[in-house]
Amino acid sequence: MEFSWDLVINAIVTGIVLGGFYAAVAIGVTIAFGMLDIVNIAHPAFMIAGAYLAFLGWEDFGFDPFVSMAVFAPCGYLFGRAFYRAYHYFFERRGDESLQGLAFFFGILFIVEIGVVLVFGVDYRSISEPYLESSVSVGFVSVPWRMLVPFLVGLGMLGSVHLYLSRTFTGRTILAVSQDVEAVRLIGANPIRAKEIAFGIAVATAIIAGVLLIIIQPVEPSITREYIGRAFAICVLGGIASIPGTLVASLILGVAEALTTTFYGPSWSPAVSFGLLLLTLIFRPVGIFGR
Amino acid sequence: MGFLMMSCSRKKSKGLILANSLAIEGLHAGYGEVRVLSGISINVRGGETVVLLGTNGNGKSTLIKCIMGQVRPTAGRIVATIDGTSYDLIGRSTEDIVGIGISLVPEGRRLFPKLTVEENLLLGAFREFARARISDSLAFCFDAFPRLKERRRQLAGSMSGGEQQMLAIARALMALPKILLVDEPSVGLAPILVSKTIETIANLKKQLGLTVLMAEQNFRQAIRIADRGYVLVHGQIVLSADNPQALQQNELVRRFYLGVG
């Protein structure tokens, strides 16, 4: 497409808004992979579970997507805690987490995807609310609410998780647990409980991200695959365990993808995340906020 | 009247001090087939500083880990008495033992390197009863270690070895322990810092009325603050000394550990 500054500015704004949503997707990977050393590649599976739950709630009960978040995110939290318990019992406790654990999460990813196909079919599903169809315009830049809502919710979620981790005892224990498990015991805390709570939070954020996803665009079961690469790329680019890093990396990826889509076409956008991932690994392996 | 008051206060302070003690009887422990401790019996009475001496690989750290519930002994008893209540420590989790009122300054310090000094300290007060007094404890630690206050926003991993050792001690104190265990505080420190660290432990013990058990391989430094001591060789107590002089004058200790005589 021909170059013009209007397009650039539009792409940057779109990218930033998109980045807020990516942050909502990646925060759970930052927690699980960055802080708990759990390579949860099934994270996008929990996300589409959230998307389809929101669809179900909307179609059968007329739930607003925000009602879906309020109902399903706590369920996700409880499920996440139980899920971590099982993972810990069968894999982590025996030191089998690296390879067997990875295979386990891969399996979960497929089971969820196929489960969704069996229940909902492979067609695109979407939800719509009147307020999501309107836009906010400032000058020549126009942003639809169905992008703005995920952006704002994403930022709010990151902020809340950041406050929780830095201000509460359990939160700080979660930050400490990836650094030294024995030392966590020595301060009188139970590291397994801290990890369980953290994983519950990670799954809850995935469910919310899924609801945000179906607000943004129609969803079909194999959409998970696009997000595995994105989420892990953001996590690494941001510095693995850093929440501010996750936010900055999400915004960078969002803007880079929006610019690529505008000038080279949407088919290039998946290449952006892997390109950024490779560049990060070459030039700054610890990530932007790695410490 | 004066006599009465004196006897009264003496009785009170004696009661307080005697309340926190540690008794280990016939302790056996090991890792798989390897036996590390064979029949250890030691006592730490209320208000004492007891040192556990021995060179590397003789079982000091294993003994400390047994007390903290990090290693499960194969036989024997470990009983802690805190504020007049006795607790059998074997079978309890490390978290429970910290909750009872026993804290460890671990070997190698084991700080959270990517958290700040202040975050490390705050984490030290994880247990409910410590949380209630967290601001007092933090003020006390910053008062005792002004260096930590200066560096409160710095990452723990970026500090010097001596500063890290101070932080490790301060973090253990944040849990408001009654009994403080210290494992090899001298490891990795310059000689001047070793002697400073040892003195710090002695001062804090006095200020807070702690009961201290310290494992150390630097005999000369450890003996300076010891009320009593044990020498551990190949998992057995070879010498039990009732005062520091007895340790210093023991022929074996002089020859092998102090390098004199």
PDB file of N, CA, C and O in Angstrom, chain A residues 171-227:
ATOM      1  N   GLY A 171       1.491 -12.751  46.799  1.00  0.00           N
ATOM      2  CA  GLY A 171       2.036 -12.269  45.534  1.00  0.00           C
ATOM      3  C   GLY A 171       3.554 -12.279  45.538  1.00  0.00           C
ATOM      4  O   GLY A 171       4.190 -12.791  44.614  1.00  0.00           O
ATOM      5  N   ARG A 172       4.142 -11.751  46.601  1.00  0.00           N
ATOM      6  CA  ARG A 172       5.611 -11.732  46.670  1.00  0.00           C
ATOM      7  C   ARG A 172       6.167 -13.145  46.743  1.00  0.00           C
ATOM      8  O   ARG A 172       7.241 -13.430  46.193  1.00  0.00           O
ATOM      9  N   THR A 173       5.447 -14.023  47.410  1.00  0.00           N
ATOM     10  CA  THR A 173       5.903 -15.406  47.475  1.00  0.00           C
ATOM     11  C   THR A 173       5.918 -16.020  46.082  1.00  0.00           C
ATOM     12  O   THR A 173       6.807 -16.791  45.750  1.00  0.00           O
ATOM     13  N   ILE A 174       4.929 -15.660  45.257  1.00  0.00           N
ATOM     14  CA  ILE A 174       4.889 -16.160  43.885  1.00  0.00           C
ATOM     15  C   ILE A 174       6.126 -15.670  43.124  1.00  0.00           C
ATOM     16  O   ILE A 174       6.757 -16.430  42.387  1.00  0.00           O
ATOM     17  N   LEU A 175       6.496 -14.399  43.333  1.00  0.00           N
ATOM     18  CA  LEU A 175       7.700 -13.888  42.683  1.00  0.00           C
ATOM     19  C   LEU A 175       8.949 -14.614  43.180  1.00  0.00           C
ATOM     20  O   LEU A 175       9.911 -14.816  42.443  1.00  0.00           O
ATOM     21  N   ALA A 176       8.933 -14.998  44.446  1.00  0.00           N
ATOM     22  CA  ALA A 176      10.119 -15.613  45.045  1.00  0.00           C
ATOM     23  C   ALA A 176      10.258 -17.077  44.663  1.00  0.00           C
ATOM     24  O   ALA A 176      11.365 -17.614  44.608  1.00  0.00           O
ATOM     25  N   VAL A 177       9.148 -17.729  44.366  1.00  0.00           N
ATOM     26  CA  VAL A 177       9.163 -19.186  44.271  1.00  0.00           C
ATOM     27  C   VAL A 177      10.003 -19.681  43.094  1.00  0.00           C
ATOM     28  O   VAL A 177      10.632 -20.738  43.168  1.00  0.00           O
ATOM     29  N   SER A 178      10.091 -18.885  42.011  1.00  0.00           N
ATOM     30  CA  SER A 178      10.906 -19.344  40.886  1.00  0.00           C
ATOM     31  C   SER A 178      12.389 -19.128  41.163  1.00  0.00           C
ATOM     32  O   SER A 178      13.240 -19.681  40.488  1.00  0.00           O
ATOM     33  N   GLN A 179      12.691 -18.312  42.163  1.00  0.00           N
ATOM     34  CA  GLN A 179      14.096 -18.015  42.440  1.00  0.00           C
ATOM     35  C   GLN A 179      14.719 -19.018  43.404  1.00  0.00           C
ATOM     36  O   GLN A 179      15.889 -19.360  43.274  1.00  0.00           O
ATOM     37  N   ASP A 180      13.968 -19.458  44.401  1.00  0.00           N
ATOM     38  CA  ASP A 180      14.529 -20.399  45.364  1.00  0.00           C
ATOM     39  C   ASP A 180      13.406 -21.048  46.186  1.00  0.00           C
ATOM     40  O   ASP A 180      12.890 -20.450  47.131  1.00  0.00           O
ATOM     41  N   VAL A 181      13.048 -22.273  45.809  1.00  0.00           N
ATOM     42  CA  VAL A 181      11.927 -22.957  46.460  1.00  0.00           C
ATOM     43  C   VAL A 181      12.237 -23.237  47.938  1.00  0.00           C
ATOM     44  O   VAL A 181      11.397 -23.020  48.808  1.00  0.00           O
ATOM     45  N   GLU A 182      13.464 -23.693  48.235  1.00  0.00           N
ATOM     46  CA  GLU A 182      13.808 -24.018  49.626  1.00  0.00           C
ATOM     47  C   GLU A 182      13.748 -22.762  50.493  1.00  0.00           C
ATOM     48  O   GLU A 182      13.296 -22.800  51.633  1.00  0.00           O
ATOM     49  N   ALA A 183      14.215 -21.638  49.936  1.00  0.00           N
ATOM     50  CA  ALA A 183      14.199 -20.397  50.711  1.00  0.00           C
ATOM     51  C   ALA A 183      12.771 -19.950  50.986  1.00  0.00           C
ATOM     52  O   ALA A 183      12.500 -19.340  52.023  1.00  0.00           O
ATOM     53  N   VAL A 184      11.851 -20.260  50.083  1.00  0.00           N
ATOM     54  CA  VAL A 184      10.443 -19.932  50.333  1.00  0.00           C
ATOM     55  C   VAL A 184       9.939 -20.714  51.546  1.00  0.00           C
ATOM     56  O   VAL A 184       9.258 -20.186  52.418  1.00  0.00           O
ATOM     57  N   ARG A 185      10.331 -21.987  51.628  1.00  0.00           N
ATOM     58  CA  ARG A 185       9.946 -22.770  52.813  1.00  0.00           C
ATOM     59  C   ARG A 185      10.536 -22.154  54.078  1.00  0.00           C
ATOM     60  O   ARG A 185       9.911 -22.136  55.136  1.00  0.00           O
ATOM     61  N   LEU A 186      11.767 -21.667  53.961  1.00  0.00           N
ATOM     62  CA  LEU A 186      12.461 -21.139  55.140  1.00  0.00           C
ATOM     63  C   LEU A 186      11.862 -19.830  55.650  1.00  0.00           C
ATOM     64  O   LEU A 186      12.139 -19.424  56.781  1.00  0.00           O
ATOM     65  N   ILE A 187      11.090 -19.122  54.835  1.00  0.00           N
ATOM     66  CA  ILE A 187      10.396 -17.950  55.374  1.00  0.00           C
ATOM     67  C   ILE A 187       9.040 -18.358  55.939  1.00  0.00           C
ATOM     68  O   ILE A 187       8.269 -17.523  56.400  1.00  0.00           O
ATOM     69  N   GLY A 188       8.736 -19.657  55.886  1.00  0.00           N
ATOM     70  CA  GLY A 188       7.506 -20.143  56.490  1.00  0.00           C
ATOM     71  C   GLY A 188       6.334 -20.201  55.528  1.00  0.00           C
ATOM     72  O   GLY A 188       5.189 -20.294  55.944  1.00  0.00           O
ATOM     73  N   ALA A 189       6.622 -20.135  54.219  1.00  0.00           N
ATOM     74  CA  ALA A 189       5.541 -20.201  53.239  1.00  0.00           C
ATOM     75  C   ALA A 189       5.575 -21.553  52.533  1.00  0.00           C
ATOM     76  O   ALA A 189       6.613 -22.205  52.481  1.00  0.00           O
ATOM     77  N   ASN A 190       4.436 -21.943  51.989  1.00  0.00           N
ATOM     78  CA  ASN A 190       4.355 -23.204  51.268  1.00  0.00           C
ATOM     79  C   ASN A 190       4.461 -22.915  49.769  1.00  0.00           C
ATOM     80  O   ASN A 190       3.547 -22.357  49.173  1.00  0.00           O
ATOM     81  N   PRO A 191       5.599 -23.300  49.151  1.00  0.00           N
ATOM     82  CA  PRO A 191       5.806 -22.939  47.744  1.00  0.00           C
ATOM     83  C   PRO A 191       4.782 -23.571  46.804  1.00  0.00           C
ATOM     84  O   PRO A 191       4.404 -22.963  45.799  1.00  0.00           O
ATOM     85  N   ILE A 192       4.317 -24.771  47.144  1.00  0.00           N
ATOM     86  CA  ILE A 192       3.365 -25.451  46.262  1.00  0.00           C
ATOM     87  C   ILE A 192       2.034 -24.705  46.257  1.00  0.00           C
ATOM     88  O   ILE A 192       1.397 -24.539  45.223  1.00  0.00           O
ATOM     89  N   ARG A 193       1.645 -24.221  47.427  1.00  0.00           N
ATOM     90  CA  ARG A 193       0.411 -23.447  47.514  1.00  0.00           C
ATOM     91  C   ARG A 193       0.534 -22.148  46.718  1.00  0.00           C
ATOM     92  O   ARG A 193      -0.385 -21.748  46.002  1.00  0.00           O
ATOM     93  N   ALA A 194       1.690 -21.501  46.826  1.00  0.00           N
ATOM     94  CA  ALA A 194       1.899 -20.256  46.074  1.00  0.00           C
ATOM     95  C   ALA A 194       1.792 -20.523  44.571  1.00  0.00           C
ATOM     96  O   ALA A 194       1.160 -19.766  43.834  1.00  0.00           O
ATOM     97  N   LYS A 195       2.405 -21.638  44.124  1.00  0.00           N
ATOM     98  CA  LYS A 195       2.362 -21.947  42.696  1.00  0.00           C
ATOM     99  C   LYS A 195       0.939 -22.284  42.265  1.00  0.00           C
ATOM    100  O   LYS A 195       0.501 -21.922  41.178  1.00  0.00           O
ATOM    101  N   GLU A 196       0.225 -22.979  43.158  1.00  0.00           N
ATOM    102  CA  GLU A 196      -1.160 -23.351  42.847  1.00  0.00           C
ATOM    103  C   GLU A 196      -2.016 -22.097  42.639  1.00  0.00           C
ATOM    104  O   GLU A 196      -2.753 -21.979  41.650  1.00  0.00           O
ATOM    105  N   ILE A 197      -1.887 -21.136  43.544  1.00  0.00           N
ATOM    106  CA  ILE A 197      -2.656 -19.896  43.428  1.00  0.00           C
ATOM    107  C   ILE A 197      -2.264 -19.157  42.148  1.00  0.00           C
ATOM    108  O   ILE A 197      -3.117 -18.686  41.394  1.00  0.00           O
ATOM    109  N   ALA A 198      -0.961 -19.102  41.892  1.00  0.00           N
ATOM    110  CA  ALA A 198      -0.489 -18.380  40.703  1.00  0.00           C
ATOM    111  C   ALA A 198      -1.025 -19.020  39.430  1.00  0.00           C
ATOM    112  O   ALA A 198      -1.427 -18.325  38.494  1.00  0.00           O
ATOM    113  N   PHE A 199      -1.031 -20.352  39.397  1.00  0.00           N
ATOM    114  CA  PHE A 199      -1.533 -21.013  38.188  1.00  0.00           C
ATOM    115  C   PHE A 199      -3.036 -20.768  38.034  1.00  0.00           C
ATOM    116  O   PHE A 199      -3.535 -20.602  36.922  1.00  0.00           O
ATOM    117  N   GLY A 200      -3.737 -20.745  39.154  1.00  0.00           N
ATOM    118  CA  GLY A 200      -5.162 -20.400  39.112  1.00  0.00           C
ATOM    119  C   GLY A 200      -5.371 -19.023  38.499  1.00  0.00           C
ATOM    120  O   GLY A 200      -6.223 -18.832  37.626  1.00  0.00           O
ATOM    121  N   ILE A 201      -4.552 -18.063  38.906  1.00  0.00           N
ATOM    122  CA  ILE A 201      -4.653 -16.714  38.354  1.00  0.00           C
ATOM    123  C   ILE A 201      -4.350 -16.741  36.854  1.00  0.00           C
ATOM    124  O   ILE A 201      -5.043 -16.106  36.053  1.00  0.00           O
ATOM    125  N   ALA A 202      -3.319 -17.509  36.483  1.00  0.00           N
ATOM    126  CA  ALA A 202      -2.944 -17.570  35.060  1.00  0.00           C
ATOM    127  C   ALA A 202      -4.109 -18.093  34.217  1.00  0.00           C
ATOM    128  O   ALA A 202      -4.404 -17.549  33.146  1.00  0.00           O
ATOM    129  N   VAL A 203      -4.787 -19.144  34.696  1.00  0.00           N
ATOM    130  CA  VAL A 203      -5.915 -19.692  33.922  1.00  0.00           C
ATOM    131  C   VAL A 203      -7.071 -18.691  33.900  1.00  0.00           C
ATOM    132  O   VAL A 203      -7.719 -18.499  32.867  1.00  0.00           O
ATOM    133  N   ALA A 204      -7.311 -18.011  35.017  1.00  0.00           N
ATOM    134  CA  ALA A 204      -8.382 -16.998  35.042  1.00  0.00           C
ATOM    135  C   ALA A 204      -8.115 -15.909  34.003  1.00  0.00           C
ATOM    136  O   ALA A 204      -9.023 -15.473  33.292  1.00  0.00           O
ATOM    137  N   THR A 205      -6.834 -15.493  33.878  1.00  0.00           N
ATOM    138  CA  THR A 205      -6.527 -14.459  32.873  1.00  0.00           C
ATOM    139  C   THR A 205      -6.731 -15.000  31.461  1.00  0.00           C
ATOM    140  O   THR A 205      -7.140 -14.260  30.567  1.00  0.00           O
ATOM    141  N   ALA A 206      -6.467 -16.305  31.277  1.00  0.00           N
ATOM    142  CA  ALA A 206      -6.682 -16.909  29.952  1.00  0.00           C
ATOM    143  C   ALA A 206      -8.167 -16.885  29.591  1.00  0.00           C
ATOM    144  O   ALA A 206      -8.542 -16.603  28.452  1.00  0.00           O
ATOM    145  N   ILE A 207      -9.011 -17.190  30.580  1.00  0.00           N
ATOM    146  CA  ILE A 207     -10.456 -17.181  30.332  1.00  0.00           C
ATOM    147  C   ILE A 207     -10.907 -15.771  29.949  1.00  0.00           C
ATOM    148  O   ILE A 207     -11.641 -15.572  28.973  1.00  0.00           O
ATOM    149  N   ILE A 208     -10.429 -14.784  30.701  1.00  0.00           N
ATOM    150  CA  ILE A 208     -10.800 -13.401  30.386  1.00  0.00           C
ATOM    151  C   ILE A 208     -10.297 -13.022  28.993  1.00  0.00           C
ATOM    152  O   ILE A 208     -11.023 -12.428  28.191  1.00  0.00           O
ATOM    153  N   ALA A 209      -9.056 -13.409  28.681  1.00  0.00           N
ATOM    154  CA  ALA A 209      -8.504 -13.107  27.360  1.00  0.00           C
ATOM    155  C   ALA A 209      -9.367 -13.742  26.267  1.00  0.00           C
ATOM    156  O   ALA A 209      -9.554 -13.162  25.194  1.00  0.00           O
ATOM    157  N   GLY A 210      -9.902 -14.931  26.553  1.00  0.00           N
ATOM    158  CA  GLY A 210     -10.769 -15.597  25.581  1.00  0.00           C
ATOM    159  C   GLY A 210     -12.052 -14.815  25.341  1.00  0.00           C
ATOM    160  O   GLY A 210     -12.496 -14.659  24.199  1.00  0.00           O
ATOM    161  N   VAL A 211     -12.639 -14.300  26.425  1.00  0.00           N
ATOM    162  CA  VAL A 211     -13.841 -13.477  26.274  1.00  0.00           C
ATOM    163  C   VAL A 211     -13.507 -12.238  25.444  1.00  0.00           C
ATOM    164  O   VAL A 211     -14.263 -11.839  24.555  1.00  0.00           O
ATOM    165  N   LEU A 212     -12.331 -11.659  25.712  1.00  0.00           N
ATOM    166  CA  LEU A 212     -11.908 -10.475  24.944  1.00  0.00           C
ATOM    167  C   LEU A 212     -11.730 -10.838  23.467  1.00  0.00           C
ATOM    168  O   LEU A 212     -12.065 -10.057  22.580  1.00  0.00           O
ATOM    169  N   LEU A 213     -11.184 -12.046  23.231  1.00  0.00           N
ATOM    170  CA  LEU A 213     -10.945 -12.474  21.843  1.00  0.00           C
ATOM    171  C   LEU A 213     -12.238 -12.524  21.052  1.00  0.00           C
ATOM    172  O   LEU A 213     -12.302 -12.033  19.914  1.00  0.00           O
ATOM    173  N   ILE A 214     -13.285 -13.085  21.672  1.00  0.00           N
ATOM    174  CA  ILE A 214     -14.541 -13.217  20.914  1.00  0.00           C
ATOM    175  C   ILE A 214     -15.268 -11.866  20.824  1.00  0.00           C
ATOM    176  O   ILE A 214     -16.140 -11.690  19.979  1.00  0.00           O
ATOM    177  N   ILE A 215     -14.878 -10.914  21.657  1.00  0.00           N
ATOM    178  CA  ILE A 215     -15.387  -9.551  21.470  1.00  0.00           C
ATOM    179  C   ILE A 215     -14.752  -8.953  20.215  1.00  0.00           C
ATOM    180  O   ILE A 215     -15.409  -8.300  19.414  1.00  0.00           O
ATOM    181  N   ILE A 216     -13.443  -9.212  20.036  1.00  0.00           N
ATOM    182  CA  ILE A 216     -12.711  -8.604  18.919  1.00  0.00           C
ATOM    183  C   ILE A 216     -13.095  -9.202  17.569  1.00  0.00           C
ATOM    184  O   ILE A 216     -13.318  -8.500  16.603  1.00  0.00           O
ATOM    185  N   GLN A 217     -13.125 -10.543  17.533  1.00  0.00           N
ATOM    186  CA  GLN A 217     -13.282 -11.183  16.222  1.00  0.00           C
ATOM    187  C   GLN A 217     -14.040 -12.494  16.339  1.00  0.00           C
ATOM    188  O   GLN A 217     -14.077 -13.087  17.421  1.00  0.00           O
ATOM    189  N   PRO A 218     -14.608 -12.983  15.241  1.00  0.00           N
ATOM    190  CA  PRO A 218     -15.220 -14.306  15.274  1.00  0.00           C
ATOM    191  C   PRO A 218     -14.148 -15.353  15.570  1.00  0.00           C
ATOM    192  O   PRO A 218     -12.992 -15.195  15.181  1.00  0.00           O
ATOM    193  N   VAL A 219     -14.561 -16.414  16.283  1.00  0.00           N
ATOM    194  CA  VAL A 219     -13.588 -17.384  16.770  1.00  0.00           C
ATOM    195  C   VAL A 219     -13.879 -18.762  16.189  1.00  0.00           C
ATOM    196  O   VAL A 219     -15.038 -19.158  16.071  1.00  0.00           O
ATOM    197  N   GLU A 220     -12.815 -19.486  15.808  1.00  0.00           N
ATOM    198  CA  GLU A 220     -12.963 -20.895  15.425  1.00  0.00           C
ATOM    199  C   GLU A 220     -11.891 -21.688  16.168  1.00  0.00           C
ATOM    200  O   GLU A 220     -10.906 -21.108  16.637  1.00  0.00           O
ATOM    201  N   PRO A 221     -12.062 -23.016  16.296  1.00  0.00           N
ATOM    202  CA  PRO A 221     -11.238 -23.773  17.243  1.00  0.00           C
ATOM    203  C   PRO A 221      -9.721 -23.705  17.010  1.00  0.00           C
ATOM    204  O   PRO A 221      -8.952 -23.730  17.967  1.00  0.00           O
ATOM    205  N   SER A 222      -9.267 -23.643  15.741  1.00  0.00           N
ATOM    206  CA  SER A 222      -7.815 -23.751  15.536  1.00  0.00           C
ATOM    207  C   SER A 222      -7.100 -22.412  15.726  1.00  0.00           C
ATOM    208  O   SER A 222      -5.896 -22.309  15.492  1.00  0.00           O
ATOM    209  N   ILE A 223      -7.828 -21.402  16.177  1.00  0.00           N
ATOM    210  CA  ILE A 223      -7.224 -20.081  16.362  1.00  0.00           C
ATOM    211  C   ILE A 223      -6.148 -20.106  17.456  1.00  0.00           C
ATOM    212  O   ILE A 223      -5.281 -19.238  17.522  1.00  0.00           O
ATOM    213  N   THR A 224      -6.182 -21.147  18.305  1.00  0.00           N
ATOM    214  CA  THR A 224      -5.181 -21.297  19.368  1.00  0.00           C
ATOM    215  C   THR A 224      -3.764 -21.197  18.831  1.00  0.00           C
ATOM    216  O   THR A 224      -2.894 -20.653  19.491  1.00  0.00           O
ATOM    217  N   ARG A 225      -3.561 -21.769  17.642  1.00  0.00           N
ATOM    218  CA  ARG A 225      -2.181 -21.905  17.144  1.00  0.00           C
ATOM    219  C   ARG A 225      -1.512 -20.566  16.913  1.00  0.00           C
ATOM    220  O   ARG A 225      -0.313 -20.428  17.113  1.00  0.00           O
ATOM    221  N   GLU A 226      -2.316 -19.582  16.457  1.00  0.00           N
ATOM    222  CA  GLU A 226      -1.736 -18.257  16.242  1.00  0.00           C
ATOM    223  C   GLU A 226      -1.191 -17.671  17.538  1.00  0.00           C
ATOM    224  O   GLU A 226      -0.257 -16.887  17.516  1.00  0.00           O
ATOM    225  N   TYR A 227      -1.841 -18.048  18.639  1.00  0.00           N
ATOM    226  CA  TYR A 227      -1.531 -17.346  19.881  1.00  0.00           C
ATOM    227  C   TYR A 227      -0.411 -17.991  20.696  1.00  0.00           C
ATOM    228  O   TYR A 227       0.128 -17.364  21.592  1.00  0.00           O
TER     229      TYR A 227
END
